[in-house]
Tab-separated table of C-alpha atoms in Angstrom:
chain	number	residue	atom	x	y	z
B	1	UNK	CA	-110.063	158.120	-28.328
B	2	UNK	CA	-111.013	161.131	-31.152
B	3	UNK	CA	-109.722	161.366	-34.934
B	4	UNK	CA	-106.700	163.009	-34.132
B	5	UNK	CA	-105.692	160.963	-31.345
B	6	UNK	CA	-105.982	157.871	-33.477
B	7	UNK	CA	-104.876	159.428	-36.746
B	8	UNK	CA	-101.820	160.395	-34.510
B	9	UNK	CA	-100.335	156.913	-33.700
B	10	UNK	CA	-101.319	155.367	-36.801
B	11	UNK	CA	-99.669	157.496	-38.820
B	12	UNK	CA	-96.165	157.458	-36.280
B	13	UNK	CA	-93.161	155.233	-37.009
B	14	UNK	CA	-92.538	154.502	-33.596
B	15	UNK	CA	-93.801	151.066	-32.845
B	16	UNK	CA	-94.100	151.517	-29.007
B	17	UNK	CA	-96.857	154.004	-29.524
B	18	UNK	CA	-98.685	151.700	-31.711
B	19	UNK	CA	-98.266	148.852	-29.268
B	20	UNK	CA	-99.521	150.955	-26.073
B	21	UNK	CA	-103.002	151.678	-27.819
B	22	UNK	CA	-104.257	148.605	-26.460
B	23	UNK	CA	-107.638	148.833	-28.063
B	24	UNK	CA	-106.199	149.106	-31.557
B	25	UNK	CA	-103.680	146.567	-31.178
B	26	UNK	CA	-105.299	144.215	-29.742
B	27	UNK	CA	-108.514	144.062	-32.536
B	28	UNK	CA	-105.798	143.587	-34.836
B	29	UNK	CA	-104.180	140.828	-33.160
B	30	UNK	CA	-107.635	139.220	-32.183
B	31	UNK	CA	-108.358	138.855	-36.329
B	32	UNK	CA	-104.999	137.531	-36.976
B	33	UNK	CA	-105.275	134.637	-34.067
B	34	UNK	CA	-108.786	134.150	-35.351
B	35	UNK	CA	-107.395	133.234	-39.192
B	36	UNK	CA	-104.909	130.891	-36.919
B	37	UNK	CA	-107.558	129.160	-36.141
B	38	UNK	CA	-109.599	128.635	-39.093
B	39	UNK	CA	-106.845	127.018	-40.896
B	40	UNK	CA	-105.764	124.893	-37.674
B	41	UNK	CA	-109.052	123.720	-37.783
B	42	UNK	CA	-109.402	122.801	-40.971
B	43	UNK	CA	-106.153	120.970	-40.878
B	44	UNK	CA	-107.387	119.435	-37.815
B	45	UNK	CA	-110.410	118.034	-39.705
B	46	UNK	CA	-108.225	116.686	-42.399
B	47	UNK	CA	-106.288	114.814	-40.052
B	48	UNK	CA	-109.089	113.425	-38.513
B	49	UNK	CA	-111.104	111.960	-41.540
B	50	UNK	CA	-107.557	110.739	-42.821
B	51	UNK	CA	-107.033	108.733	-39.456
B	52	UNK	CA	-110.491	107.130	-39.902
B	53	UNK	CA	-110.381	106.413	-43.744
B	54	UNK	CA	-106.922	105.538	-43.829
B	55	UNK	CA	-106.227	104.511	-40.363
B	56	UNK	CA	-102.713	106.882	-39.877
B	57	UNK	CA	-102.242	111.044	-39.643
B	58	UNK	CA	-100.020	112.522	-42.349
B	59	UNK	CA	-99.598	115.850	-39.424
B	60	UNK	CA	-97.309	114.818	-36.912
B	61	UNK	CA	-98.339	118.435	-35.319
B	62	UNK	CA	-99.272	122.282	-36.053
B	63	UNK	CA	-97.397	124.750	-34.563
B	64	UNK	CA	-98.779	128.642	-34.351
B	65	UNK	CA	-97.532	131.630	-33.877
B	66	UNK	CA	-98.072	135.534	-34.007
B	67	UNK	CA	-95.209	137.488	-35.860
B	68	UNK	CA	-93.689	140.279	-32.762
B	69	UNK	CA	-94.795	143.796	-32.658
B	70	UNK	CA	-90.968	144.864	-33.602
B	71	UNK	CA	-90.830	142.145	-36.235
B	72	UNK	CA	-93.797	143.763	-37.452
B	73	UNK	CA	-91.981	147.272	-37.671
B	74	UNK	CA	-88.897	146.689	-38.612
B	75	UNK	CA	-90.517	144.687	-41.885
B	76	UNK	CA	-92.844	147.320	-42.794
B	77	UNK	CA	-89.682	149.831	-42.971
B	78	UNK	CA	-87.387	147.384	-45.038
B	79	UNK	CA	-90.640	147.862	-47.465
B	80	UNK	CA	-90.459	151.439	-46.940
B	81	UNK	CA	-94.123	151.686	-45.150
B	82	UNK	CA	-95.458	153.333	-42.415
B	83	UNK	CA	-96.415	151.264	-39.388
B	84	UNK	CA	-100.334	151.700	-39.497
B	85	UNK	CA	-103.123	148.938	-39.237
B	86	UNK	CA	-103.641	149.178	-42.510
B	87	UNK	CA	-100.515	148.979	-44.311
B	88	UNK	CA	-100.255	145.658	-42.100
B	89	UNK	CA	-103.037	143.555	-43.059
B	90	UNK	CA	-102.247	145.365	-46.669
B	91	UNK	CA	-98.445	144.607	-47.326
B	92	UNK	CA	-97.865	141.641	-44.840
B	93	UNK	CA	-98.808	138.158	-45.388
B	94	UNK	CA	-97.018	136.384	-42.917
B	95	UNK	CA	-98.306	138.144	-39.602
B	96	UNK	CA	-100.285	135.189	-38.603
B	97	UNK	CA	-98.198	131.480	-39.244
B	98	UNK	CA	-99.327	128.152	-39.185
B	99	UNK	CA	-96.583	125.195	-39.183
B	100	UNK	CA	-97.565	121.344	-40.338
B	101	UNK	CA	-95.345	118.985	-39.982
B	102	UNK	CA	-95.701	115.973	-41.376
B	103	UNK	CA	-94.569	112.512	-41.316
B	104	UNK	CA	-93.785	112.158	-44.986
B	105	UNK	CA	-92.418	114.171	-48.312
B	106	UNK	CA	-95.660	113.164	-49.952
B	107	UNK	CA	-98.084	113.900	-46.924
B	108	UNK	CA	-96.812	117.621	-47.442
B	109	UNK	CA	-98.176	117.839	-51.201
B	110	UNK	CA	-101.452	116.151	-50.487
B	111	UNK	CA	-102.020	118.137	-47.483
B	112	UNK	CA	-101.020	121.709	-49.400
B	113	UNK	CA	-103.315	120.486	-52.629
B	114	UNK	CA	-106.115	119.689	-50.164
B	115	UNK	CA	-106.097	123.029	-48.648
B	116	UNK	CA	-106.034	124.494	-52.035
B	117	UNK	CA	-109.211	122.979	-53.243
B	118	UNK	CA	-110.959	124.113	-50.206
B	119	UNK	CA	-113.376	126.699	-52.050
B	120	UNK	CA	-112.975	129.137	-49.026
B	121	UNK	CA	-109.064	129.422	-49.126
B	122	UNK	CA	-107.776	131.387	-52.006
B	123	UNK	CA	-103.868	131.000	-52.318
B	124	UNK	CA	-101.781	133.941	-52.792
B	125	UNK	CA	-98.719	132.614	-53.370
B	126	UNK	CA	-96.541	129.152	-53.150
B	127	UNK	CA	-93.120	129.164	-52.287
B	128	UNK	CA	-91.555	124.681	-52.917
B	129	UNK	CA	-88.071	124.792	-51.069
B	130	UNK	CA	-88.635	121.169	-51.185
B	131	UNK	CA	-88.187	121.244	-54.446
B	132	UNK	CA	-86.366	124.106	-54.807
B	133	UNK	CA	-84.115	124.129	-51.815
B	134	UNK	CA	-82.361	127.665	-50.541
B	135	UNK	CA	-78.982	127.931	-50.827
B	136	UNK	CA	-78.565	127.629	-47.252
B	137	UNK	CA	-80.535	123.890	-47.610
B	138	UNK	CA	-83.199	125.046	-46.491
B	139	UNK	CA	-86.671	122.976	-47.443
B	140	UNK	CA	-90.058	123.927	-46.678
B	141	UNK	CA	-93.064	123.836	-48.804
B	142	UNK	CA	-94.734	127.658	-48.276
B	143	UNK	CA	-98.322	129.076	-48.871
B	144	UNK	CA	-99.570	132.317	-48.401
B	145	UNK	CA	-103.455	131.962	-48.003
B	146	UNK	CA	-106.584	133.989	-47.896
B	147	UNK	CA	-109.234	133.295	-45.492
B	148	UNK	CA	-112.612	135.165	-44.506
B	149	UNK	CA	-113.255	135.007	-40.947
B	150	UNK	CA	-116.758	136.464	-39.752
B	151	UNK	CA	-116.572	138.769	-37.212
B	152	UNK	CA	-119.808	140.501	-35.649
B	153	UNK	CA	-119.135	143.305	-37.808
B	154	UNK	CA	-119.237	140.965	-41.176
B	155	UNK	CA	-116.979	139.162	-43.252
B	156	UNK	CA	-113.351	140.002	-43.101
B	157	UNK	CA	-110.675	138.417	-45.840
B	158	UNK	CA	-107.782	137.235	-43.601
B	159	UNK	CA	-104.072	136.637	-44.442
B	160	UNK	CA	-101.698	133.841	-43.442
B	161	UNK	CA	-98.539	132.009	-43.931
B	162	UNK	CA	-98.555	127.590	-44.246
B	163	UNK	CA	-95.106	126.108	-43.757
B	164	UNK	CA	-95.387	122.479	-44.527
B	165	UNK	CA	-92.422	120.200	-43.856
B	166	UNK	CA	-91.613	116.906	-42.140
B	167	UNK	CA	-90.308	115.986	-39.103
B	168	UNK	CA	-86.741	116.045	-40.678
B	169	UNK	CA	-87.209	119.177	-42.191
B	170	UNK	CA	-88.440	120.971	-39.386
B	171	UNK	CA	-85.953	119.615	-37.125
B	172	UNK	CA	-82.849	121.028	-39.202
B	173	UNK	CA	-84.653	124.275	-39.835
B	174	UNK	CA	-85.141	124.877	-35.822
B	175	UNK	CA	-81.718	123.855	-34.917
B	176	UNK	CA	-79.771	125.690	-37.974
B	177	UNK	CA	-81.921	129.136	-36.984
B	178	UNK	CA	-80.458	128.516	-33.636
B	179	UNK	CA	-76.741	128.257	-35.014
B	180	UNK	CA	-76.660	130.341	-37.876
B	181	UNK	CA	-78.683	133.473	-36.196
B	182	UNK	CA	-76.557	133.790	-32.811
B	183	UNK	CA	-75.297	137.529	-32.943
B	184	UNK	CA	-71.899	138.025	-34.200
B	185	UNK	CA	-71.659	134.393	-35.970
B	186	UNK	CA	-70.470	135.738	-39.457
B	187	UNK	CA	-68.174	137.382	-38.558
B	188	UNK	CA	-66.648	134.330	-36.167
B	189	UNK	CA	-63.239	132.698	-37.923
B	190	UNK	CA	-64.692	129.555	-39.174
B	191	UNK	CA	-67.937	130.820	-40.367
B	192	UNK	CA	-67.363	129.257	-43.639
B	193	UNK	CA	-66.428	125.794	-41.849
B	194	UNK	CA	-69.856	126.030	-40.341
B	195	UNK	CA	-72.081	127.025	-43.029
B	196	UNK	CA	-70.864	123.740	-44.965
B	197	UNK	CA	-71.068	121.587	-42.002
B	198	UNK	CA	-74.933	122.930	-41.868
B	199	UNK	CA	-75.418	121.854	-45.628
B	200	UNK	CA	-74.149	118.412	-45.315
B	201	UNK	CA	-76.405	118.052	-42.309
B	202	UNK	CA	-79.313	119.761	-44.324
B	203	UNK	CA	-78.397	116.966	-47.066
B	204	UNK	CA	-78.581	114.262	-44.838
B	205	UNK	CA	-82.190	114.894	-43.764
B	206	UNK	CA	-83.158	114.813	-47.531
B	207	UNK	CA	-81.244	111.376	-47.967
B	208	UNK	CA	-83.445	110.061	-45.171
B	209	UNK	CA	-86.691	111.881	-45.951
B	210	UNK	CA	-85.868	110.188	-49.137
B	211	UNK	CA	-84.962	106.648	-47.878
B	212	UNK	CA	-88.340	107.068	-45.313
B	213	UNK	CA	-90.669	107.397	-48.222
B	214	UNK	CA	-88.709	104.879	-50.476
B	215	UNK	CA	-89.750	102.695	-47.453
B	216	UNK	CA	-93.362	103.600	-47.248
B	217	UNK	CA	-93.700	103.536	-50.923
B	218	UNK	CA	-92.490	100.029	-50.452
B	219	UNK	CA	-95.136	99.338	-47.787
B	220	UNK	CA	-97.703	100.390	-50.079
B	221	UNK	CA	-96.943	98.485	-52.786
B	222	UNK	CA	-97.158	95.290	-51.001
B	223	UNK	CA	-99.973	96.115	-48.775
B	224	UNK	CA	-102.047	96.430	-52.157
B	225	UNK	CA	-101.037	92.724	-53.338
């Protein structure tokens, strides 16, 4: 491919043109699922030394994905960039996501301040709907990281997203995205009726979150007697 060929569909809005130079594409899709795994293994290793030191896992499991080609495009124009390569890796954090879950409300702080103190992860940004809930109900705890990956070609800073939640958590957010995101739903009579029906459910998840790590707090205390 020459200059102009490649300064051509970098510099086009169209993201089907972006997507069919294959070469192009798929580098930059290569470094984002290579930042995936960096951080999934490092969680991987914190899980493991925590189920030898403290005989349990505070991850219940990681889930990864890569954000869509369209996603992609439609995002950069909301920002008012061109789709290129660069103004990706540039402007987007969240391209590459990595989702913990975890077993308990306090396994999600020790498992973001672990990650933190890592002196090879620099954190961009933190986002606590835990504490901080959306008005939706919406709780997540949310890290955008910095990671260099080494690639044959040298040392290459990498961007991702963390979403840290428990089991609770996570299963509310995956089941009100399914709900709330069918096309069409606000304008359906009742749409009101719904959205409160989805915040008392989204409150019940943070009385038992709550009650589940009264409970283990509980555990702990008398385990130490």
């Amino acid at each position: 491919m020459d200059e102009k060929t490649e300064s051509t569909w970098l510099e086009t809005p169209d993201p089907q043109l972006f997507i069919n130079n294959v070469a192009k594409f798929s580098d930059l899709m290569m470094m984002y699922r290579c930042v995936i795994r960096e951080v999934q293994t490092k969680l991987e290793v914190l899980d493991d030394e925590f189920s030898v030191e403290y005989k349990r896992n505070p991850i219940s499991f990681i889930k990864t994905r890569i954000k869509k080609p369209e996603s992609i495009y439609r995002k950069l124009k909301k920002l008012g960039y061109d789709f290129t390569a660069e103004n990706i890796q540039e402007h987007l954090n969240d391209v590459a996501g990595i989702r913990v879950v975890c077993a308990f409300i306090d396994d999600i702080y020790t498992v973001a301040n672990l990650l933190a103190n890592q002196d090879d992860i620099k954190v961009i940004n933190v986002k606590d709907y835990i504490k901080n809930p959306k008005p939706n109900g919406y709780r997540s705890y949310h890290m955008i990281v910095e990671v260099p990956v080494f690639f044959s070609k040298g040392k290459t800073p990498m961007r991702a997203e963390i979403q840290i939640r428990t089991n609770g958590m996570d299963f509310w957010a995956t089941l009100e995205h399914q709900l709330r995101y069918k096309k069409g739903i606000e304008e359906m009579d009742g749409y009101d009726a719904i959205s409160d029906e989805l915040m008392r459910s989204a409150q019940a998840v943070i009385e038992m979150d709550n009650e589940m790590q009264n409970i283990k707090n509980m555990i702990g205390r008398f385990h130490d007697i």
